[in-house]
């Protein structure tokens, strides 16, 4: 941190006093919100975190869009999950991530997920999206 401040030139240093750092990553400077009366107003977060946040909120897995919902029990071993969003993941039986037909989708616990990844077969895991 101290090293970083040494490389900043004077105008950058002045600027960084007025311009807050992003509250999420604490690495980039906050994005400009708007300028009024010659005064620049900043957002609380940087451009990148703002973009990332928006993307994460709108990202929905393909199987969810077609109406499939995770089951609380594992379709492979019968494990009953208390936290399906954390302990169950969706697999495509034929390995085709575009085939979102309900007969092609299985709710699989993390234990079986590990076993499946070590055995040869067509099953493929749905790309992981947080909160799904
Ligand atoms: Zn940030
Ligand atoms: Zn299982």
CSV table of N, CA and C and ligand atoms in Angstrom, one decimal:
chain,number,residue,atom,x,y,z
A,1,UNK,N,0.8,-1.2,0.0
A,1,UNK,CA,0.0,0.0,0.0
A,1,UNK,C,0.9,1.3,0.0
A,2,UNK,N,1.8,1.3,0.9
A,2,UNK,CA,2.7,2.5,1.0
A,2,UNK,C,3.5,2.7,-0.2
A,3,UNK,N,3.9,1.6,-0.9
A,3,UNK,CA,4.6,1.7,-2.1
A,3,UNK,C,3.8,2.3,-3.2
A,4,UNK,N,2.6,1.9,-3.3
A,4,UNK,CA,1.7,2.5,-4.3
A,4,UNK,C,1.6,4.0,-4.2
A,5,UNK,N,1.6,4.5,-3.0
A,5,UNK,CA,1.4,6.0,-2.8
A,5,UNK,C,2.6,6.7,-3.3
A,6,UNK,N,3.8,6.1,-3.3
A,6,UNK,CA,5.0,6.7,-3.7
A,6,UNK,C,5.1,6.9,-5.2
A,7,UNK,N,4.5,6.0,-5.9
A,7,UNK,CA,4.5,6.1,-7.4
A,7,UNK,C,3.5,7.1,-7.9
A,8,UNK,N,2.5,7.4,-7.1
A,8,UNK,CA,1.5,8.3,-7.6
A,8,UNK,C,2.1,9.7,-7.8
A,9,UNK,N,1.8,10.4,-8.9
A,9,UNK,CA,2.3,11.8,-9.0
A,9,UNK,C,1.4,12.7,-8.2
A,10,UNK,N,1.7,14.0,-8.1
A,10,UNK,CA,1.0,14.9,-7.3
A,10,UNK,C,-0.5,15.0,-7.7
A,11,UNK,N,-0.8,15.1,-8.9
A,11,UNK,CA,-2.2,15.3,-9.3
A,11,UNK,C,-3.0,14.1,-9.1
A,12,UNK,N,-2.4,12.9,-9.3
A,12,UNK,CA,-3.1,11.7,-9.0
A,12,UNK,C,-3.3,11.6,-7.5
A,13,UNK,N,-2.3,12.0,-6.7
A,13,UNK,CA,-2.5,11.9,-5.3
A,13,UNK,C,-3.6,12.8,-4.8
A,14,UNK,N,-3.7,14.0,-5.4
A,14,UNK,CA,-4.7,15.0,-5.0
A,14,UNK,C,-6.1,14.4,-5.4
A,15,UNK,N,-6.1,13.8,-6.6
A,15,UNK,CA,-7.3,13.2,-7.1
A,15,UNK,C,-7.8,12.1,-6.2
A,16,UNK,N,-6.9,11.3,-5.7
A,16,UNK,CA,-7.2,10.1,-5.0
A,16,UNK,C,-7.8,10.5,-3.6
A,17,UNK,N,-7.5,11.7,-3.1
A,17,UNK,CA,-8.0,12.2,-1.9
A,17,UNK,C,-9.5,12.4,-2.0
A,18,UNK,N,-9.9,13.0,-3.2
A,18,UNK,CA,-11.3,13.4,-3.4
A,18,UNK,C,-12.1,12.2,-3.9
A,19,UNK,N,-11.4,11.4,-4.6
A,19,UNK,CA,-12.1,10.3,-5.3
A,19,UNK,C,-12.0,9.0,-4.5
A,20,UNK,N,-13.1,8.5,-4.0
A,20,UNK,CA,-13.0,7.3,-3.1
A,20,UNK,C,-12.6,6.0,-3.8
A,21,UNK,N,-12.1,5.1,-3.1
A,21,UNK,CA,-11.9,3.8,-3.7
A,21,UNK,C,-13.2,3.0,-3.6
A,22,UNK,N,-13.3,2.1,-4.5
A,22,UNK,CA,-14.4,1.2,-4.6
A,22,UNK,C,-14.6,0.4,-3.3
A,23,UNK,N,-15.8,0.4,-2.8
A,23,UNK,CA,-16.1,-0.3,-1.5
A,23,UNK,C,-16.1,-1.8,-1.7
A,24,UNK,N,-16.2,-2.3,-2.9
A,24,UNK,CA,-16.2,-3.7,-3.1
A,24,UNK,C,-14.8,-4.3,-3.2
A,25,UNK,N,-14.1,-3.8,-4.2
A,25,UNK,CA,-12.8,-4.4,-4.5
A,25,UNK,C,-11.7,-3.6,-3.8
A,26,UNK,N,-11.9,-2.4,-3.4
A,26,UNK,CA,-10.9,-1.6,-2.7
A,26,UNK,C,-9.7,-1.4,-3.5
A,27,UNK,N,-9.7,-1.6,-4.8
A,27,UNK,CA,-8.5,-1.5,-5.6
A,27,UNK,C,-8.6,-0.4,-6.7
A,28,UNK,N,-9.8,-0.3,-7.3
A,28,UNK,CA,-10.0,0.7,-8.3
A,28,UNK,C,-10.7,1.9,-7.7
A,29,UNK,N,-10.5,3.0,-8.4
A,29,UNK,CA,-11.2,4.2,-7.9
A,29,UNK,C,-12.7,4.1,-8.3
A,30,UNK,N,-13.5,4.7,-7.5
A,30,UNK,CA,-14.9,4.7,-7.7
A,30,UNK,C,-15.3,5.4,-9.1
A,31,UNK,N,-16.3,4.9,-9.7
A,31,UNK,CA,-16.7,5.4,-11.0
A,31,UNK,C,-17.4,6.8,-10.9
A,32,UNK,N,-17.3,7.6,-11.9
A,32,UNK,CA,-17.9,8.9,-11.9
A,32,UNK,C,-19.5,8.7,-12.0
A,33,UNK,N,-20.2,9.4,-11.1
A,33,UNK,CA,-21.6,9.3,-11.2
A,33,UNK,C,-22.2,10.4,-12.1
A,34,UNK,N,-22.0,11.6,-11.6
A,34,UNK,CA,-22.4,12.8,-12.5
A,34,UNK,C,-21.5,14.0,-12.0
A,35,UNK,N,-21.6,15.1,-12.8
A,35,UNK,CA,-20.8,16.3,-12.4
A,35,UNK,C,-21.9,17.4,-12.3
A,36,UNK,N,-21.9,18.0,-11.1
A,36,UNK,CA,-22.8,19.2,-11.0
A,36,UNK,C,-22.1,20.3,-10.3
A,37,UNK,N,-22.3,21.5,-10.8
A,37,UNK,CA,-21.6,22.8,-10.4
A,37,UNK,C,-20.1,22.6,-10.4
A,38,UNK,N,-19.6,21.9,-11.4
A,38,UNK,CA,-18.2,21.7,-11.4
A,38,UNK,C,-17.6,20.7,-10.4
A,39,UNK,N,-18.5,20.2,-9.6
A,39,UNK,CA,-18.1,19.2,-8.7
A,39,UNK,C,-18.4,17.8,-9.2
A,40,UNK,N,-17.4,16.9,-9.1
A,40,UNK,CA,-17.7,15.5,-9.5
A,40,UNK,C,-18.2,14.7,-8.4
A,41,UNK,N,-19.3,14.0,-8.7
A,41,UNK,CA,-19.9,13.1,-7.7
A,41,UNK,C,-19.5,11.7,-8.1
A,42,UNK,N,-19.1,10.9,-7.1
A,42,UNK,CA,-18.7,9.5,-7.4
A,42,UNK,C,-19.6,8.5,-6.9
A,43,UNK,N,-19.6,7.4,-7.6
A,43,UNK,CA,-20.4,6.2,-7.0
A,43,UNK,C,-19.6,5.6,-5.9
A,44,UNK,N,-20.2,4.6,-5.2
A,44,UNK,CA,-19.5,3.9,-4.2
A,44,UNK,C,-18.6,2.8,-4.7
A,45,UNK,N,-18.9,2.4,-5.9
A,45,UNK,CA,-18.2,1.3,-6.5
A,45,UNK,C,-17.6,1.6,-7.8
A,46,UNK,N,-16.6,0.9,-8.2
A,46,UNK,CA,-15.9,1.2,-9.5
A,46,UNK,C,-16.7,0.6,-10.7
A,47,UNK,N,-16.2,1.0,-11.9
A,47,UNK,CA,-16.8,0.7,-13.1
A,47,UNK,C,-16.9,-0.9,-13.3
A,48,UNK,N,-15.8,-1.5,-12.9
A,48,UNK,CA,-15.7,-3.0,-13.1
A,48,UNK,C,-16.7,-3.8,-12.2
A,49,UNK,N,-16.7,-3.3,-10.9
A,49,UNK,CA,-17.6,-4.0,-10.0
A,49,UNK,C,-19.1,-3.8,-10.3
A,50,UNK,N,-19.3,-2.6,-10.8
A,50,UNK,CA,-20.7,-2.2,-11.2
A,50,UNK,C,-21.2,-3.1,-12.4
A,51,UNK,N,-20.3,-3.3,-13.3
A,51,UNK,CA,-20.6,-4.2,-14.5
A,51,UNK,C,-20.7,-5.6,-14.0
A,52,UNK,N,-19.8,-6.1,-13.2
A,52,UNK,CA,-19.9,-7.5,-12.7
A,52,UNK,C,-21.2,-7.7,-11.9
A,53,UNK,N,-21.5,-6.8,-11.0
A,53,UNK,CA,-22.7,-6.9,-10.2
A,53,UNK,C,-24.0,-7.1,-11.1
A,54,UNK,N,-24.0,-6.2,-12.1
A,54,UNK,CA,-25.2,-6.3,-13.0
A,54,UNK,C,-25.3,-7.6,-13.7
A,55,UNK,N,-24.1,-8.1,-14.1
A,55,UNK,CA,-24.1,-9.3,-14.9
A,55,UNK,C,-24.5,-10.5,-14.0
A,56,UNK,N,-24.0,-10.5,-12.8
A,56,UNK,CA,-24.3,-11.6,-11.8
A,56,UNK,C,-25.8,-11.6,-11.5
A,57,UNK,N,-26.4,-10.5,-11.4
A,57,UNK,CA,-27.8,-10.4,-11.1
A,57,UNK,C,-28.7,-10.9,-12.2
A,58,UNK,N,-28.3,-10.7,-13.4
A,58,UNK,CA,-29.2,-11.1,-14.5
A,58,UNK,C,-28.8,-12.5,-15.1
A,59,UNK,N,-27.8,-13.1,-14.6
A,59,UNK,CA,-27.4,-14.4,-15.1
A,59,UNK,C,-28.2,-15.5,-14.6
A,60,UNK,N,-28.9,-16.2,-15.5
A,60,UNK,CA,-29.8,-17.3,-15.1
A,60,UNK,C,-29.4,-18.5,-15.9
A,61,UNK,N,-29.3,-19.7,-15.3
A,61,UNK,CA,-28.9,-20.8,-16.1
A,61,UNK,C,-30.0,-21.2,-17.1
A,62,UNK,N,-29.6,-21.8,-18.2
A,62,UNK,CA,-30.5,-22.2,-19.2
A,62,UNK,C,-31.6,-23.2,-18.7
A,63,UNK,N,-31.2,-24.1,-17.9
A,63,UNK,CA,-32.2,-25.1,-17.4
A,63,UNK,C,-33.3,-24.4,-16.5
A,64,UNK,N,-32.9,-23.3,-15.8
A,64,UNK,CA,-33.9,-22.6,-15.0
A,64,UNK,C,-34.9,-21.9,-15.9
A,65,UNK,N,-34.4,-21.3,-17.0
A,65,UNK,CA,-35.3,-20.6,-18.0
A,65,UNK,C,-36.3,-21.5,-18.6
A,66,UNK,N,-35.9,-22.8,-18.8
A,66,UNK,CA,-36.9,-23.7,-19.4
A,66,UNK,C,-37.8,-24.4,-18.4
A,67,UNK,N,-37.7,-23.9,-17.1
A,67,UNK,CA,-38.7,-24.4,-16.2
A,67,UNK,C,-38.2,-25.5,-15.2
A,68,UNK,N,-37.0,-26.0,-15.4
A,68,UNK,CA,-36.5,-27.0,-14.5
A,68,UNK,C,-36.1,-26.4,-13.2
A,69,UNK,N,-36.4,-27.1,-12.1
A,69,UNK,CA,-36.0,-26.6,-10.8
A,69,UNK,C,-35.2,-27.7,-10.1
A,70,UNK,N,-34.2,-27.3,-9.3
A,70,UNK,CA,-33.4,-28.3,-8.6
A,70,UNK,C,-34.2,-29.0,-7.6
A,71,UNK,N,-34.0,-30.3,-7.5
A,71,UNK,CA,-34.7,-31.1,-6.4
A,71,UNK,C,-33.9,-31.0,-5.2
A,72,UNK,N,-34.6,-31.1,-4.0
A,72,UNK,CA,-33.8,-31.2,-2.8
A,72,UNK,C,-33.1,-32.5,-2.5
A,73,UNK,N,-33.5,-33.5,-3.3
A,73,UNK,CA,-32.8,-34.8,-3.1
A,73,UNK,C,-32.0,-35.2,-4.4
A,74,UNK,N,-30.9,-35.8,-4.1
A,74,UNK,CA,-30.0,-36.2,-5.2
A,74,UNK,C,-30.7,-37.3,-6.1
A,75,UNK,N,-30.7,-37.1,-7.4
A,75,UNK,CA,-31.3,-38.1,-8.3
A,75,UNK,C,-30.5,-39.4,-8.4
A,76,UNK,N,-29.2,-39.3,-7.9
A,76,UNK,CA,-28.3,-40.5,-8.1
A,76,UNK,C,-28.3,-41.3,-6.8
A,77,UNK,N,-28.1,-40.7,-5.7
A,77,UNK,CA,-28.0,-41.5,-4.4
A,77,UNK,C,-29.1,-41.3,-3.4
A,78,UNK,N,-30.0,-40.4,-3.7
A,78,UNK,CA,-31.1,-40.1,-2.7
A,78,UNK,C,-30.8,-39.2,-1.6
A,79,UNK,N,-29.6,-38.7,-1.5
A,79,UNK,CA,-29.2,-37.8,-0.5
A,79,UNK,C,-30.2,-36.6,-0.3
A,80,UNK,N,-30.6,-36.4,0.9
A,80,UNK,CA,-31.6,-35.3,1.1
A,80,UNK,C,-30.8,-34.1,1.6
A,81,UNK,N,-30.9,-33.0,0.8
A,81,UNK,CA,-30.1,-31.8,1.0
A,81,UNK,C,-30.9,-30.8,1.8
A,82,UNK,N,-30.2,-30.2,2.7
A,82,UNK,CA,-30.9,-29.1,3.5
A,82,UNK,C,-30.7,-27.7,2.8
A,83,UNK,N,-29.6,-27.6,2.0
A,83,UNK,CA,-29.3,-26.4,1.3
A,83,UNK,C,-29.2,-26.8,-0.2
A,84,UNK,N,-30.3,-27.0,-0.9
A,84,UNK,CA,-30.2,-27.4,-2.3
A,84,UNK,C,-29.3,-26.5,-3.2
A,85,UNK,N,-29.4,-25.1,-2.9
A,85,UNK,CA,-28.6,-24.2,-3.8
A,85,UNK,C,-27.1,-24.4,-3.6
A,86,UNK,N,-26.7,-25.0,-2.4
A,86,UNK,CA,-25.3,-25.1,-2.2
A,86,UNK,C,-24.9,-26.6,-2.4
A,87,UNK,N,-25.8,-27.5,-2.1
A,87,UNK,CA,-25.3,-28.9,-2.1
A,87,UNK,C,-25.8,-29.7,-3.3
A,88,UNK,N,-26.6,-29.1,-4.2
A,88,UNK,CA,-27.1,-29.8,-5.3
A,88,UNK,C,-26.7,-29.1,-6.6
A,89,UNK,N,-26.2,-29.8,-7.6
A,89,UNK,CA,-25.9,-29.1,-8.9
A,89,UNK,C,-26.6,-29.9,-10.0
A,90,UNK,N,-26.8,-29.2,-11.1
A,90,UNK,CA,-27.6,-29.8,-12.2
A,90,UNK,C,-26.7,-30.4,-13.2
A,91,UNK,N,-27.0,-31.6,-13.6
A,91,UNK,CA,-26.3,-32.3,-14.7
A,91,UNK,C,-27.1,-32.6,-15.9
A,92,UNK,N,-26.4,-32.6,-17.0
A,92,UNK,CA,-27.0,-32.9,-18.3
A,92,UNK,C,-26.6,-34.4,-18.6
A,93,UNK,N,-27.6,-35.3,-18.7
A,93,UNK,CA,-27.4,-36.7,-18.8
A,93,UNK,C,-26.7,-37.0,-20.1
A,94,UNK,N,-27.1,-36.4,-21.2
A,94,UNK,CA,-26.5,-36.7,-22.5
A,94,UNK,C,-25.2,-35.8,-22.8
A,95,UNK,N,-24.9,-35.0,-21.9
A,95,UNK,CA,-23.7,-34.2,-22.0
A,95,UNK,C,-23.9,-33.0,-22.9
A,96,UNK,N,-25.1,-32.8,-23.4
A,96,UNK,CA,-25.4,-31.6,-24.3
A,96,UNK,C,-26.0,-30.5,-23.5
A,97,UNK,N,-25.2,-29.5,-23.2
A,97,UNK,CA,-25.6,-28.4,-22.4
A,97,UNK,C,-26.7,-27.5,-23.0
A,98,UNK,N,-27.1,-27.9,-24.2
A,98,UNK,CA,-28.2,-27.1,-24.9
A,98,UNK,C,-29.5,-27.9,-24.8
A,99,UNK,N,-29.4,-29.2,-24.4
A,99,UNK,CA,-30.6,-30.0,-24.3
A,99,UNK,C,-31.2,-29.8,-22.9
A,100,UNK,N,-32.1,-28.8,-22.8
A,100,UNK,CA,-32.7,-28.5,-21.4
A,100,UNK,C,-34.0,-29.2,-21.2
A,101,UNK,N,-34.2,-30.3,-21.9
A,101,UNK,CA,-35.4,-31.1,-21.7
A,101,UNK,C,-35.3,-31.7,-20.3
A,102,UNK,N,-36.4,-31.7,-19.6
A,102,UNK,CA,-36.4,-32.1,-18.2
A,102,UNK,C,-35.9,-33.6,-18.0
A,103,UNK,N,-36.2,-34.4,-19.0
A,103,UNK,CA,-35.7,-35.8,-18.9
A,103,UNK,C,-34.1,-35.9,-19.0
A,104,UNK,N,-33.5,-34.8,-19.5
A,104,UNK,CA,-32.1,-34.8,-19.7
A,104,UNK,C,-31.4,-34.1,-18.5
A,105,UNK,N,-32.2,-33.6,-17.5
A,105,UNK,CA,-31.6,-32.9,-16.4
A,105,UNK,C,-31.7,-33.7,-15.1
A,106,UNK,N,-30.7,-33.7,-14.3
A,106,UNK,CA,-30.7,-34.4,-13.0
A,106,UNK,C,-30.1,-33.5,-11.9
A,107,UNK,N,-30.7,-33.6,-10.8
A,107,UNK,CA,-30.2,-32.9,-9.6
A,107,UNK,C,-29.2,-33.8,-8.9
A,108,UNK,N,-28.0,-33.4,-8.8
A,108,UNK,CA,-26.9,-34.2,-8.3
A,108,UNK,C,-26.2,-33.6,-7.1
A,109,UNK,N,-26.0,-34.4,-6.0
A,109,UNK,CA,-25.3,-33.9,-4.8
A,109,UNK,C,-23.8,-33.7,-5.1
A,110,UNK,N,-23.1,-33.0,-4.3
A,110,UNK,CA,-21.7,-32.7,-4.5
A,110,UNK,C,-20.9,-33.9,-4.4
A,111,UNK,N,-21.3,-34.9,-3.6
A,111,UNK,CA,-20.6,-36.2,-3.4
A,111,UNK,C,-20.7,-36.9,-4.7
A,112,UNK,N,-21.9,-37.1,-5.3
A,112,UNK,CA,-22.0,-37.8,-6.6
A,112,UNK,C,-21.3,-37.0,-7.7
A,113,UNK,N,-21.3,-35.7,-7.6
A,113,UNK,CA,-20.6,-34.9,-8.6
A,113,UNK,C,-19.2,-35.3,-8.7
A,114,UNK,N,-18.5,-35.5,-7.5
A,114,UNK,CA,-17.1,-35.9,-7.5
A,114,UNK,C,-17.0,-37.2,-8.2
A,115,UNK,N,-17.9,-38.2,-7.8
A,115,UNK,CA,-17.8,-39.5,-8.4
A,115,UNK,C,-18.0,-39.5,-9.9
A,116,UNK,N,-19.0,-38.7,-10.3
A,116,UNK,CA,-19.2,-38.6,-11.8
A,116,UNK,C,-18.0,-38.1,-12.5
A,117,UNK,N,-17.3,-37.1,-11.9
A,117,UNK,CA,-16.2,-36.5,-12.6
A,117,UNK,C,-15.0,-37.5,-12.7
A,118,UNK,N,-15.1,-38.6,-11.9
A,118,UNK,CA,-14.0,-39.6,-11.9
A,118,UNK,C,-14.4,-40.8,-12.7
A,119,UNK,N,-15.6,-40.9,-13.2
A,119,UNK,CA,-16.0,-42.0,-14.0
A,119,UNK,C,-16.3,-41.6,-15.4
A,120,UNK,N,-16.1,-42.4,-16.4
A,120,UNK,CA,-16.3,-42.1,-17.8
A,120,UNK,C,-17.8,-42.1,-18.0
A,121,UNK,N,-18.3,-41.1,-18.7
A,121,UNK,CA,-19.8,-41.1,-19.0
A,121,UNK,C,-20.1,-39.8,-19.7
A,122,UNK,N,-21.3,-39.7,-20.2
A,122,UNK,CA,-21.7,-38.5,-20.9
A,122,UNK,C,-22.1,-37.4,-20.0
A,123,UNK,N,-22.4,-37.6,-18.8
A,123,UNK,CA,-23.0,-36.6,-17.9
A,123,UNK,C,-22.0,-35.4,-17.8
A,124,UNK,N,-22.7,-34.2,-18.0
A,124,UNK,CA,-21.9,-33.0,-17.9
A,124,UNK,C,-22.6,-32.0,-16.9
A,125,UNK,N,-21.8,-31.3,-16.1
A,125,UNK,CA,-22.4,-30.4,-15.2
A,125,UNK,C,-22.7,-29.1,-15.8
A,126,UNK,N,-23.9,-28.5,-15.4
A,126,UNK,CA,-24.3,-27.2,-15.8
A,126,UNK,C,-23.3,-26.2,-15.3
A,127,UNK,N,-22.9,-25.2,-16.1
A,127,UNK,CA,-22.0,-24.2,-15.6
A,127,UNK,C,-22.5,-23.5,-14.3
A,128,UNK,N,-21.6,-23.4,-13.4
A,128,UNK,CA,-22.0,-22.9,-12.0
A,128,UNK,C,-22.2,-21.4,-12.1
A,129,UNK,N,-23.4,-21.0,-11.6
A,129,UNK,CA,-23.7,-19.6,-11.5
A,129,UNK,C,-24.1,-19.4,-10.0
A,130,UNK,N,-23.4,-18.4,-9.3
A,130,UNK,CA,-23.8,-18.3,-7.9
A,130,UNK,C,-25.3,-18.1,-7.6
A,131,UNK,N,-25.7,-18.7,-6.6
A,131,UNK,CA,-27.1,-18.7,-6.1
A,131,UNK,C,-28.1,-19.6,-6.9
A,132,UNK,N,-27.5,-20.4,-7.8
A,132,UNK,CA,-28.4,-21.4,-8.5
A,132,UNK,C,-27.9,-22.8,-8.3
B,1,LIG,ZN1,-14.4,-2.4,-7.5
B,2,LIG,ZN1,-25.8,-38.1,-4.7
